[in-house]
Short mmCIF file of C-alpha atoms in Angstrom, two decimals:
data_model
loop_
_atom_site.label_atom_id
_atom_site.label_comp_id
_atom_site.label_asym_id
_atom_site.label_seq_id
_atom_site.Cartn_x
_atom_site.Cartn_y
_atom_site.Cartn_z
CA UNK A 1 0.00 0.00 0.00
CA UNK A 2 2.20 2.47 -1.22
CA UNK A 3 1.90 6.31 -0.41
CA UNK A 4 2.84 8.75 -2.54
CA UNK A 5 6.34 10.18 -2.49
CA UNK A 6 6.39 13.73 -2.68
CA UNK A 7 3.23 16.15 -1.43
CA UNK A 8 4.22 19.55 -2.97
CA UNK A 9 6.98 18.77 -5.16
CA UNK A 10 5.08 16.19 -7.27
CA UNK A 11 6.48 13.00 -9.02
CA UNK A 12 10.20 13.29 -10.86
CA UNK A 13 12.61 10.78 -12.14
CA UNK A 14 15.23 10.14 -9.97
CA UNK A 15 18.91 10.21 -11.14
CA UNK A 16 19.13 7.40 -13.27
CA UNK A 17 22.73 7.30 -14.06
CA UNK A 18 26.11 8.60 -12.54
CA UNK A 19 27.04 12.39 -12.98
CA UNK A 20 30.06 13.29 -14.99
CA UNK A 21 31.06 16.25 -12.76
CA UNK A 22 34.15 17.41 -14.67
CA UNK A 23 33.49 21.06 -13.82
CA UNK A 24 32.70 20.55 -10.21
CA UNK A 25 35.76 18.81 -8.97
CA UNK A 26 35.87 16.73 -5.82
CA UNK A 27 34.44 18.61 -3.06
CA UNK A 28 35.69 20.10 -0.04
CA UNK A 29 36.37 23.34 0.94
CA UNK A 30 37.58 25.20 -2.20
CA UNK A 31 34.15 27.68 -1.88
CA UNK A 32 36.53 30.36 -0.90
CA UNK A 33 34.85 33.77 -0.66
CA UNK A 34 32.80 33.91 2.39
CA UNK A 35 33.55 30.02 3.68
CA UNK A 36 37.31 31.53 4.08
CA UNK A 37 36.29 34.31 5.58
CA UNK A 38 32.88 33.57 7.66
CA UNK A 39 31.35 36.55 6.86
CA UNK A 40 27.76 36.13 5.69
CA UNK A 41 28.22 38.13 2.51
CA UNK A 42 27.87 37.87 -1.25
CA UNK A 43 24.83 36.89 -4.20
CA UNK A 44 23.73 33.89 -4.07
CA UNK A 45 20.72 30.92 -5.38
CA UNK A 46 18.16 29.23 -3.73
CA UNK A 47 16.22 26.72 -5.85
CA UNK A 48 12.98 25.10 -5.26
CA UNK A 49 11.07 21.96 -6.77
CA UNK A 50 7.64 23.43 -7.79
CA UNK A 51 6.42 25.76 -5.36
CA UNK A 52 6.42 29.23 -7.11
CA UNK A 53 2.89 28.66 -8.14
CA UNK A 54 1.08 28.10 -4.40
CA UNK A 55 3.69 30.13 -2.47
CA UNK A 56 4.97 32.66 -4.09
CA UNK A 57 3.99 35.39 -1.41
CA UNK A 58 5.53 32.50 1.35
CA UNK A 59 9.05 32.83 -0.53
CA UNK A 60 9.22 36.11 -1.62
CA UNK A 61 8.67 37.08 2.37
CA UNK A 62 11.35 35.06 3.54
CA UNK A 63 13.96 35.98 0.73
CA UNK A 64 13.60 40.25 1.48
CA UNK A 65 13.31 38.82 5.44
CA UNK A 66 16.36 37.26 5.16
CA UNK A 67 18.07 40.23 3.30
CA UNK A 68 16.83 43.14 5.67
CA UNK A 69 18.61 40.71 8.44
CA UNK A 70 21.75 39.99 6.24
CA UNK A 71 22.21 43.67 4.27
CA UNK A 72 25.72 41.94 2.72
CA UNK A 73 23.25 39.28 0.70
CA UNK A 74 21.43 39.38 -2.47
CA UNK A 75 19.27 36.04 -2.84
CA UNK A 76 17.95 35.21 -5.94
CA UNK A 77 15.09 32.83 -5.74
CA UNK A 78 14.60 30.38 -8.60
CA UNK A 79 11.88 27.56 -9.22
CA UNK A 80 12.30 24.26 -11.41
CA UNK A 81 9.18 22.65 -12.50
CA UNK A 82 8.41 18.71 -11.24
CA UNK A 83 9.02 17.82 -14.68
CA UNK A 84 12.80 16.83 -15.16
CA UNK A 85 13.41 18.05 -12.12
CA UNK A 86 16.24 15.11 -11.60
CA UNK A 87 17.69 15.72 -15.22
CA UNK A 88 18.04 20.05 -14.35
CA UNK A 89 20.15 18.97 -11.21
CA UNK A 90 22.48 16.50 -13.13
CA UNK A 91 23.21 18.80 -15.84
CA UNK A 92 23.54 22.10 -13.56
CA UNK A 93 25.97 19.69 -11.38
CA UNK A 94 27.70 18.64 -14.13
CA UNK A 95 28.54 22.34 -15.97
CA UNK A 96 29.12 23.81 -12.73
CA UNK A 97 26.01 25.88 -12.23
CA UNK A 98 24.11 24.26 -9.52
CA UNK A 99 22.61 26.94 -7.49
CA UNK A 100 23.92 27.79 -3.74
CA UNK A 101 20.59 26.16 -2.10
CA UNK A 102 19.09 23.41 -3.38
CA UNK A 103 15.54 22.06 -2.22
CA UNK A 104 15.86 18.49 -2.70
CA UNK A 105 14.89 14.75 -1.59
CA UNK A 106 17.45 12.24 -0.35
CA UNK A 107 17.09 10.00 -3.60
CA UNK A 108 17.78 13.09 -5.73
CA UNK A 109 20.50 14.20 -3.59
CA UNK A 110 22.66 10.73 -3.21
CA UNK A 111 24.40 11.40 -6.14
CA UNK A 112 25.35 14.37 -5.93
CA UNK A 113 26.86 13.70 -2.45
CA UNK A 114 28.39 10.70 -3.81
CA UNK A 115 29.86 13.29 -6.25
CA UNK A 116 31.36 15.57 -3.60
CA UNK A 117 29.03 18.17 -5.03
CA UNK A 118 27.03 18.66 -1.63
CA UNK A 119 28.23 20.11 1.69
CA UNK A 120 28.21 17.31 4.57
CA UNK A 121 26.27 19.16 7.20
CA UNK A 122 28.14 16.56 9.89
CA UNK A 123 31.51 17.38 8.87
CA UNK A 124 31.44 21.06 8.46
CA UNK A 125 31.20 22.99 11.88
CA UNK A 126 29.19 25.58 10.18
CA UNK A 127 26.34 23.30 9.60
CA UNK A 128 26.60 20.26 12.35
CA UNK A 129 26.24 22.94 15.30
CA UNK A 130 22.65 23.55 14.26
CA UNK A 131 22.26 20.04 14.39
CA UNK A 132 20.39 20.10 17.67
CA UNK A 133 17.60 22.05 16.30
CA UNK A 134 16.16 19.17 14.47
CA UNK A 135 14.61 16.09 14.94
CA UNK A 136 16.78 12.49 15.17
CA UNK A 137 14.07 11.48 12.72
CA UNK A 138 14.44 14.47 10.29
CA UNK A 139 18.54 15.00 10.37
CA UNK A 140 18.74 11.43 9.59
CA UNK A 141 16.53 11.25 6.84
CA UNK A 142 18.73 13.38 5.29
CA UNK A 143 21.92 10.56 5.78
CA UNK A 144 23.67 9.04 2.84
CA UNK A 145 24.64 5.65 2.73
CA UNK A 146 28.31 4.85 2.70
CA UNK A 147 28.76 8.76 3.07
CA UNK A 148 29.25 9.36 6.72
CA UNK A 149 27.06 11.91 7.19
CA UNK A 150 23.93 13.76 6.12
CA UNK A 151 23.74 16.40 3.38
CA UNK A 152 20.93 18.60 3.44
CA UNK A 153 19.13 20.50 6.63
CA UNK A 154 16.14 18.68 7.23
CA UNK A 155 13.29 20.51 5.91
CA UNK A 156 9.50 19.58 5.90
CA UNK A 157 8.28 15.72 6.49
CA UNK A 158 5.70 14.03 5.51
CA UNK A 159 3.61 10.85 6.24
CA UNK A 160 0.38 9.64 5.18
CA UNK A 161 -2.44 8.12 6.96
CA UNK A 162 -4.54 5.18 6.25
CA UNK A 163 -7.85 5.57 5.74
CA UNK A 164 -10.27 2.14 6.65
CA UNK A 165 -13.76 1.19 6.47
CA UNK A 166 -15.08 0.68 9.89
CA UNK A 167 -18.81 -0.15 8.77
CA UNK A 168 -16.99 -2.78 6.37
CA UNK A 169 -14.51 -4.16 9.26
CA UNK A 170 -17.67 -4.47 11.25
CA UNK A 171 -19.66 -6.63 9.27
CA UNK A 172 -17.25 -8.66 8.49
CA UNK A 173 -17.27 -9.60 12.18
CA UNK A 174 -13.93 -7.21 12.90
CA UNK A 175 -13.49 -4.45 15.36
CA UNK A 176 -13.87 -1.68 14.23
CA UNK A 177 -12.11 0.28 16.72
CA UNK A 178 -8.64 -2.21 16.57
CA UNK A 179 -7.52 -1.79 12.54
CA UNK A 180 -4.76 -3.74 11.91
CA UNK A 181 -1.13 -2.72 13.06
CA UNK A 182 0.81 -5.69 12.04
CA UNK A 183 0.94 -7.78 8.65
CA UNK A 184 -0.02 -10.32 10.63
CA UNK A 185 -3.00 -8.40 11.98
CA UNK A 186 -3.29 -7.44 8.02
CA UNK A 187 -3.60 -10.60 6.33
CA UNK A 188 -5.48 -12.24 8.89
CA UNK A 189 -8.17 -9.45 8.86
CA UNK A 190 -8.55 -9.06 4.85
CA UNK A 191 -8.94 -12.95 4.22
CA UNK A 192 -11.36 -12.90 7.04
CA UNK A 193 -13.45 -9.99 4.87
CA UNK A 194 -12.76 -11.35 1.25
CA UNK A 195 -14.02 -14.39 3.22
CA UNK A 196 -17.01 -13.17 4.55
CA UNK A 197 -17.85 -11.10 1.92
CA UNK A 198 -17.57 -13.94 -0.20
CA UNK A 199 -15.26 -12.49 -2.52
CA UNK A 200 -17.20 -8.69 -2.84
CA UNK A 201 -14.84 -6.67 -0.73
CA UNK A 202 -11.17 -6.59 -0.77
CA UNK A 203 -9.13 -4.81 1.73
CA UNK A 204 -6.50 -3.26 -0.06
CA UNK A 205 -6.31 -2.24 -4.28
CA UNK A 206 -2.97 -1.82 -5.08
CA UNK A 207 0.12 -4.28 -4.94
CA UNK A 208 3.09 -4.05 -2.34
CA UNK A 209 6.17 -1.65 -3.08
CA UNK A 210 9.89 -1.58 -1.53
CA UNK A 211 8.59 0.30 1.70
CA UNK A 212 6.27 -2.18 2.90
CA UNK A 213 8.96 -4.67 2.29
CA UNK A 214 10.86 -2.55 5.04
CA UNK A 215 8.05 -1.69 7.77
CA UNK A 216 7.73 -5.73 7.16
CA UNK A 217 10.82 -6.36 8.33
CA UNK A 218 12.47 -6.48 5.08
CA UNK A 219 16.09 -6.09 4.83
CA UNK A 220 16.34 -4.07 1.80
CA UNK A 221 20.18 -3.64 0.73
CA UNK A 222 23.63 -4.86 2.40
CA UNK A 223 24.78 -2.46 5.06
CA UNK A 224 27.05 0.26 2.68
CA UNK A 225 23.80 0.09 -0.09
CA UNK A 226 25.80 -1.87 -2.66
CA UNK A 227 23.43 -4.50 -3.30
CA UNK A 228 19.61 -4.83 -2.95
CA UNK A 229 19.15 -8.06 -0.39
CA UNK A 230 14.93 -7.83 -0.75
CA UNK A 231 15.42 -11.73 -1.84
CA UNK A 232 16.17 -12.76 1.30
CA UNK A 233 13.74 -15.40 3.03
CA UNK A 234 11.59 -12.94 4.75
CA UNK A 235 11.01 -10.55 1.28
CA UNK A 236 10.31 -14.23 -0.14
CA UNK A 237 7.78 -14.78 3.03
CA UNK A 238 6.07 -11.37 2.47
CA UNK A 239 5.51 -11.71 -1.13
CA UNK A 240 4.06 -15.07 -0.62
CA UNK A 241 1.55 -13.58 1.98
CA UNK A 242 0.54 -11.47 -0.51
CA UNK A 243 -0.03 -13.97 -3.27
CA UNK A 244 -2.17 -16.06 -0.82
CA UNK A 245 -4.03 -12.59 -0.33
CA UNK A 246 -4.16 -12.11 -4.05
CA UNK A 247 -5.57 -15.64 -4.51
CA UNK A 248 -7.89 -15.12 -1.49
CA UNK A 249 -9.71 -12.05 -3.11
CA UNK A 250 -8.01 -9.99 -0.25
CA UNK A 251 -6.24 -8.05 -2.42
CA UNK A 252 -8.16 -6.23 -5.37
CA UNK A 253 -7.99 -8.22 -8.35
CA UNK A 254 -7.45 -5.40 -10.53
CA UNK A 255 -4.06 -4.29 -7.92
CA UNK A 256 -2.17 -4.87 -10.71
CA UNK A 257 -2.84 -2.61 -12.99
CA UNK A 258 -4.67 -0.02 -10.29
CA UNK A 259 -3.54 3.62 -10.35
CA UNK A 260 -3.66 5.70 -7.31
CA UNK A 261 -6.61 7.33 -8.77
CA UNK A 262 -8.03 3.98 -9.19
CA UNK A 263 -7.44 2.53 -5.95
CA UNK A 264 -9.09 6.07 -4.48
CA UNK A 265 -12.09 5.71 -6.40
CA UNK A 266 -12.39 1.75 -5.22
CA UNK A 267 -12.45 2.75 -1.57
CA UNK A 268 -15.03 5.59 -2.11
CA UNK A 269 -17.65 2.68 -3.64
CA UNK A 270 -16.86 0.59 -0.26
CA UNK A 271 -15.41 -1.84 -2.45
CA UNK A 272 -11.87 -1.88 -0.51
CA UNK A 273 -11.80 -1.38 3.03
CA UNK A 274 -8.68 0.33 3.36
CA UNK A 275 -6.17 2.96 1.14
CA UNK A 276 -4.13 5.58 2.14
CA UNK A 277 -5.31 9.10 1.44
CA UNK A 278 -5.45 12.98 2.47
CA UNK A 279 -7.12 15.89 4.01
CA UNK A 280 -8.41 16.66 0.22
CA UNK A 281 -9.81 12.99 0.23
CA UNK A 282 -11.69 13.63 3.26
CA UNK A 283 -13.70 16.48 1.80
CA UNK A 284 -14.16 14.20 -1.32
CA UNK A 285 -15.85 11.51 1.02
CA UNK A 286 -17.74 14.42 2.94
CA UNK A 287 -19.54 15.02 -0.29
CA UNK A 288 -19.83 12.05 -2.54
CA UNK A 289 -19.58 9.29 -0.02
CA UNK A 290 -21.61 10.46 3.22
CA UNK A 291 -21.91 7.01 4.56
CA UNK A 292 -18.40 6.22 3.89
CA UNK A 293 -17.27 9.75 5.50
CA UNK A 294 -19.52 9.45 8.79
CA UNK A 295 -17.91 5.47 9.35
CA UNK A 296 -14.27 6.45 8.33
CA UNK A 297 -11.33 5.29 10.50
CA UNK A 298 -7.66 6.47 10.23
CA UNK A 299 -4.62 4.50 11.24
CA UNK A 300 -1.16 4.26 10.17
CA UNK A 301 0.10 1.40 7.41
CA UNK A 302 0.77 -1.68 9.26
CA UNK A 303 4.52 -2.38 10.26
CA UNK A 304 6.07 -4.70 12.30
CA UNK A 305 9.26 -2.45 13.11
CA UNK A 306 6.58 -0.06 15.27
CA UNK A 307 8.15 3.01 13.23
CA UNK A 308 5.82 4.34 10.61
CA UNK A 309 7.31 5.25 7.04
CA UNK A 310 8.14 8.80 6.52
CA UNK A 311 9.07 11.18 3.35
CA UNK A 312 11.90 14.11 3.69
CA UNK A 313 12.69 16.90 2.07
CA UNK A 314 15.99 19.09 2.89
CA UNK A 315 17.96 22.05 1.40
CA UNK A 316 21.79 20.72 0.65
CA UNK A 317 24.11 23.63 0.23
CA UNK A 318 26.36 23.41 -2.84
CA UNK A 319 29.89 22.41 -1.92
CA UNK A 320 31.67 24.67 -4.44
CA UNK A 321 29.58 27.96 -3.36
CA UNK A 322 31.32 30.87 -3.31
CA UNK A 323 29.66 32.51 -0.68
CA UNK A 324 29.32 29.49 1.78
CA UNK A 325 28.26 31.21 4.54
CA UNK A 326 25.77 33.11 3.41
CA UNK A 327 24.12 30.12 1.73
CA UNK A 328 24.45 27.88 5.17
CA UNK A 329 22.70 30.73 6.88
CA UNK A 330 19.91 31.29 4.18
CA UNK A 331 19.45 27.50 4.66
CA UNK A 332 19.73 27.11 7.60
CA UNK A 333 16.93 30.49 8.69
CA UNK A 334 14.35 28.79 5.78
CA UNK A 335 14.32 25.66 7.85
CA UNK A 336 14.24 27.11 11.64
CA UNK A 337 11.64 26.57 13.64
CA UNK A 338 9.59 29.34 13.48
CA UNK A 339 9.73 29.07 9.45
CA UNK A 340 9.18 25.78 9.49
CA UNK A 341 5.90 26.09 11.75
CA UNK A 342 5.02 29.18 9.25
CA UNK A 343 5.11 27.15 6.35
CA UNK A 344 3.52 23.69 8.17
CA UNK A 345 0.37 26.15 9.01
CA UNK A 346 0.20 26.92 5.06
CA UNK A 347 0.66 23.52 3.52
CA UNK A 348 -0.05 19.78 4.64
CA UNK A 349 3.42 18.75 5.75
CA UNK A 350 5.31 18.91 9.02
CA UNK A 351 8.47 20.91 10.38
CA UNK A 352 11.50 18.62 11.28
CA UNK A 353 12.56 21.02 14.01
CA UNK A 354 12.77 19.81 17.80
CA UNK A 355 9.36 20.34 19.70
CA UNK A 356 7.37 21.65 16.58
CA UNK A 357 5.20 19.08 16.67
CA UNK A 358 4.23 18.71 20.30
CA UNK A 359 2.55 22.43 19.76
CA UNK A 360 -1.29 22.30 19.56
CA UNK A 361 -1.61 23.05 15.94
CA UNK A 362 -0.28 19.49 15.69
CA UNK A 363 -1.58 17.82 19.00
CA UNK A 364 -5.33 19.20 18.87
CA UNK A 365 -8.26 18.14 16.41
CA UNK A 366 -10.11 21.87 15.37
CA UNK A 367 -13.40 20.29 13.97
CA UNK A 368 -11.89 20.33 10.51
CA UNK A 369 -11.26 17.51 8.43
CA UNK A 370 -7.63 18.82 7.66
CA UNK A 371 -7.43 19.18 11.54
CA UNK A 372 -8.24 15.51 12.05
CA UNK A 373 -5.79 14.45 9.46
CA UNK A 374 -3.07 16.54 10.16
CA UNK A 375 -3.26 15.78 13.87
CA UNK A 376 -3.62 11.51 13.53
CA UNK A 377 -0.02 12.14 10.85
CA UNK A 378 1.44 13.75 13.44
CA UNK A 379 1.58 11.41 15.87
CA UNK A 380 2.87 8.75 13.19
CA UNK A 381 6.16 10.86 12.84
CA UNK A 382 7.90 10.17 15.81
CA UNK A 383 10.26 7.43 15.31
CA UNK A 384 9.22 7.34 11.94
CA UNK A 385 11.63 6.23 9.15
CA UNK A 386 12.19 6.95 5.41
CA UNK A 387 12.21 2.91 4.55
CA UNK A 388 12.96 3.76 0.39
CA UNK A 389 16.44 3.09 -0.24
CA UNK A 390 18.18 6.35 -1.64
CA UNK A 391 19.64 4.58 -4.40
CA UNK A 392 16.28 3.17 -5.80
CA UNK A 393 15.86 4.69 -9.18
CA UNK A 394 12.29 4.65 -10.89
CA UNK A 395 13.62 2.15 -13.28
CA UNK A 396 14.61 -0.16 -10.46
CA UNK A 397 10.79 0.31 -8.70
CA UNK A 398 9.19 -0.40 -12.33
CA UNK A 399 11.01 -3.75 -12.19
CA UNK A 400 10.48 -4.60 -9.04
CA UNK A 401 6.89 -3.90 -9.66
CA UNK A 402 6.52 -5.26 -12.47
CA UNK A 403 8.36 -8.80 -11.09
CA UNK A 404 6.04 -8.56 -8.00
CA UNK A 405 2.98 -8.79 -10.55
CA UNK A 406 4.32 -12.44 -12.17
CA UNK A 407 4.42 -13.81 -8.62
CA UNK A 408 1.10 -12.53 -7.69
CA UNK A 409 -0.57 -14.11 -11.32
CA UNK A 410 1.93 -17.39 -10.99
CA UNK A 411 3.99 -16.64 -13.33
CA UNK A 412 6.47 -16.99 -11.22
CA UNK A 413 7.17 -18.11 -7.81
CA UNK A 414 7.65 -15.44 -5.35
CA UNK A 415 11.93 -16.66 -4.56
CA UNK A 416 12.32 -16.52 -8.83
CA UNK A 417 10.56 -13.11 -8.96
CA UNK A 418 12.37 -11.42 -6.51
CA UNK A 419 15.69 -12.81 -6.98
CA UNK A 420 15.53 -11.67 -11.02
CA UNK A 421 14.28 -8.23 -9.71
CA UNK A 422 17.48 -7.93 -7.15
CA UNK A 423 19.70 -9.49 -9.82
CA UNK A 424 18.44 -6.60 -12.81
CA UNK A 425 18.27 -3.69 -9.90
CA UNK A 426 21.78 -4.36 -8.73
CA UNK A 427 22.80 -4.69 -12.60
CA UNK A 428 21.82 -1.71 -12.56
CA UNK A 429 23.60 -0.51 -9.49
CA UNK A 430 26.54 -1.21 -10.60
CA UNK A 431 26.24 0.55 -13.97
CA UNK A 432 25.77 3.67 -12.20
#
């Protein structure tokens, strides 16, 4: 049951192949300028992923902020569109023109950490002593693999309920009060309702992806993220669960070939009893679905790990800056506390800064259906864990979905299935 990646930033490729960074060197501290120097000084970038056109006001405010508090700087705001977002980073990396700030996700940013292209906030004194000022869950979502070190300040997080049926757990003789929390609890419950339902009503409508493999217990790759290990007996045991679901009319039988849209639409008829969802599905159920809206439950995705799955975004300061200093401290005021509350209050996502989500906006239901959503996510951050490996390129998900389909139709078994979509993925892997 797979929730979406990215709220405001929208879907992009991730880097697919290895950057030829012949015009950005190796990394380190060759900035010069204001890194030498300290002095928060100098003209410099800040780039976001698709956000001009719902917060333009939001931006511009914090840019002239900024400047009336740092008269030496001059920041010039730009905005990429979702749409090749990964491709405008590789080739601004590569000719040398990637801007000072960079609003990115972990998957789009391995690479160009791997390249030495982006500042390692734990090894640069600069950066690690605001370290404090963030979550555990947020600075580490920002941590590389094999890198030693995170590479971004933790920005906004995000995590997405799951909605569930309670007049459909109910008559199929479940409580509707206890949805499941484990896979256990999962595939006991939705073979109970396919059974009693004789066939009518699946629980979920769309097949498993890489982080359900993790909150299953899953161990995804080795320990230095060389090699996808998903093959291993319990990825095997998982995906043989969810054949037996598949078989069992548990899972949808169109899962397949469901979109998200799809899968959305399913739960609104009451013909799935559970699918993750939003604020902005709430209101859709409000209207269209009043007898699905006034019997609606929300839970987090089962896991057996007890730590929810979580997305992060963070803005990496470019290594080869010339004005370091003044980008670490435009970065480092847009993701602050009291910024990062501003911009939660405008926007469905969360702050990753220390005690910002213990305050009431995020603790206390306000009668509105964004208010009961935004307060049940909350509590589903702490601890929570960004299960996707970094490395995982959408070519590598498409196989892996697309191998996880021929077990699920017996086409395969579900050891030959994974194993050929480890053995093409860390092909792969190695090519990059």
């Amino acid at each position: 049951m797979p929730i979406s990646r990215r709220t405001l930033a929208l879907a992009a490729p991730a880097l697919a192949c290895a950057l030829t960074l012949t015009a950005c060197g190796s990394g380190g501290d060759s900035g010069g300028g204001s890194s030498a120097s300290g002095k928060i000084e100098g003209d410099i970038s800040f780039q976001t992923w698709n956000l001009r056109a719902g917060f333009k006001d939001y931006f511009e405010g914090l840019v002239k902020e900024f400047e009336k508090q740092n008269p030496g700087v001059k920041v010039k705001w730009l905005d990429q569109p979702a749409e090749n977002y990964a491709d405008k980073l590789s080739a601004d990396a590569g000719a040398g023109t990637l801007p000072d700030v960079v609003n990115l996700s972990p998957d789009l940013a391995y690479p160009l950490a791997k390249a030495g292209v982006l500042m390692n906030m734990d090894k640069e004194p600069a950066t690690s002593k605001f370290k404090g000022e963030y979550t555990p869950e947020g600075w580490k979502g920002t941590a590389m693999p094999g890198l030693d070190g995170s590479y971004a300040f933790p920005w906004y997080l995000n995590t997405g309920p799951l909605f569930y049926n309670k007049d459909l757990f109910k008559k199929a003789g479940l409580d509707p009060e206890k949805p499941p929390k484990t896979f256990d609890d999962l595939f006991t419950d939705a073979n109970k309702m396919a059974k009693e339902s004789g066939g009518k009503i699946a629980t979920l409508a769309s097949t498993p992806a890489i982080e359900d493999m993790g909150r299953y217990g899953v161990k995804l790759m080795n320990a230095d993220s060389t090699e996808f290990t998903y093959n291993e007996p319990k990825g095997v045991e998982f995906l043989t669960k969810y054949k037996e679901l598949y078989d069992s009319g548990g899972l949808d039988a169109q899962a397949l070939t469901n979109t998200p849209e799809k899968s959305g639409q399913k739960f609104l008829e009451q013909k799935v009893a559970m699918n993750p969802g939003s604020a902005l599905d709430l209101s859709n159920f409000k209207k269209n679905a009043p007898s699905l809206y006034k019997n609606l439950g929300i839970t987090d995705a089962p896991n057996n790990n007890g730590k929810p799955n979580m997305y992060v975004m963070g803005l990496a300061v470019n290594n080869q800056s010339k004005h370091k200093a003044a980008a670490i401290a435009f970065a480092h005021f847009v993701t602050n506390k009291q910024n990062q509350e501003s911009f939660g209050h405008k926007v469905a996502v969360f702050p990753s800064t220390k005690g910002s989500l213990e305050e009431p906006y995020w603790t206390k239901e306000d009668g509105t259906d964004e208010g009961r959503v935004r307060v049940a996510s909350a509590k589903m951050l702490k601890g929570a864990v960004n299960y996707t490996p970094v490395v995982l390129s959408d070519e590598m998900k498409t196989i892996l979905k697309n191998e996880v389909a021929k077990a699920l139709q017996g086409k395969k078994s579900p050891k030959q299935a994974l194993d050929e979509a480890v053995a093409q993925s860390n092909k792969l892997l190695k090519q990059n």
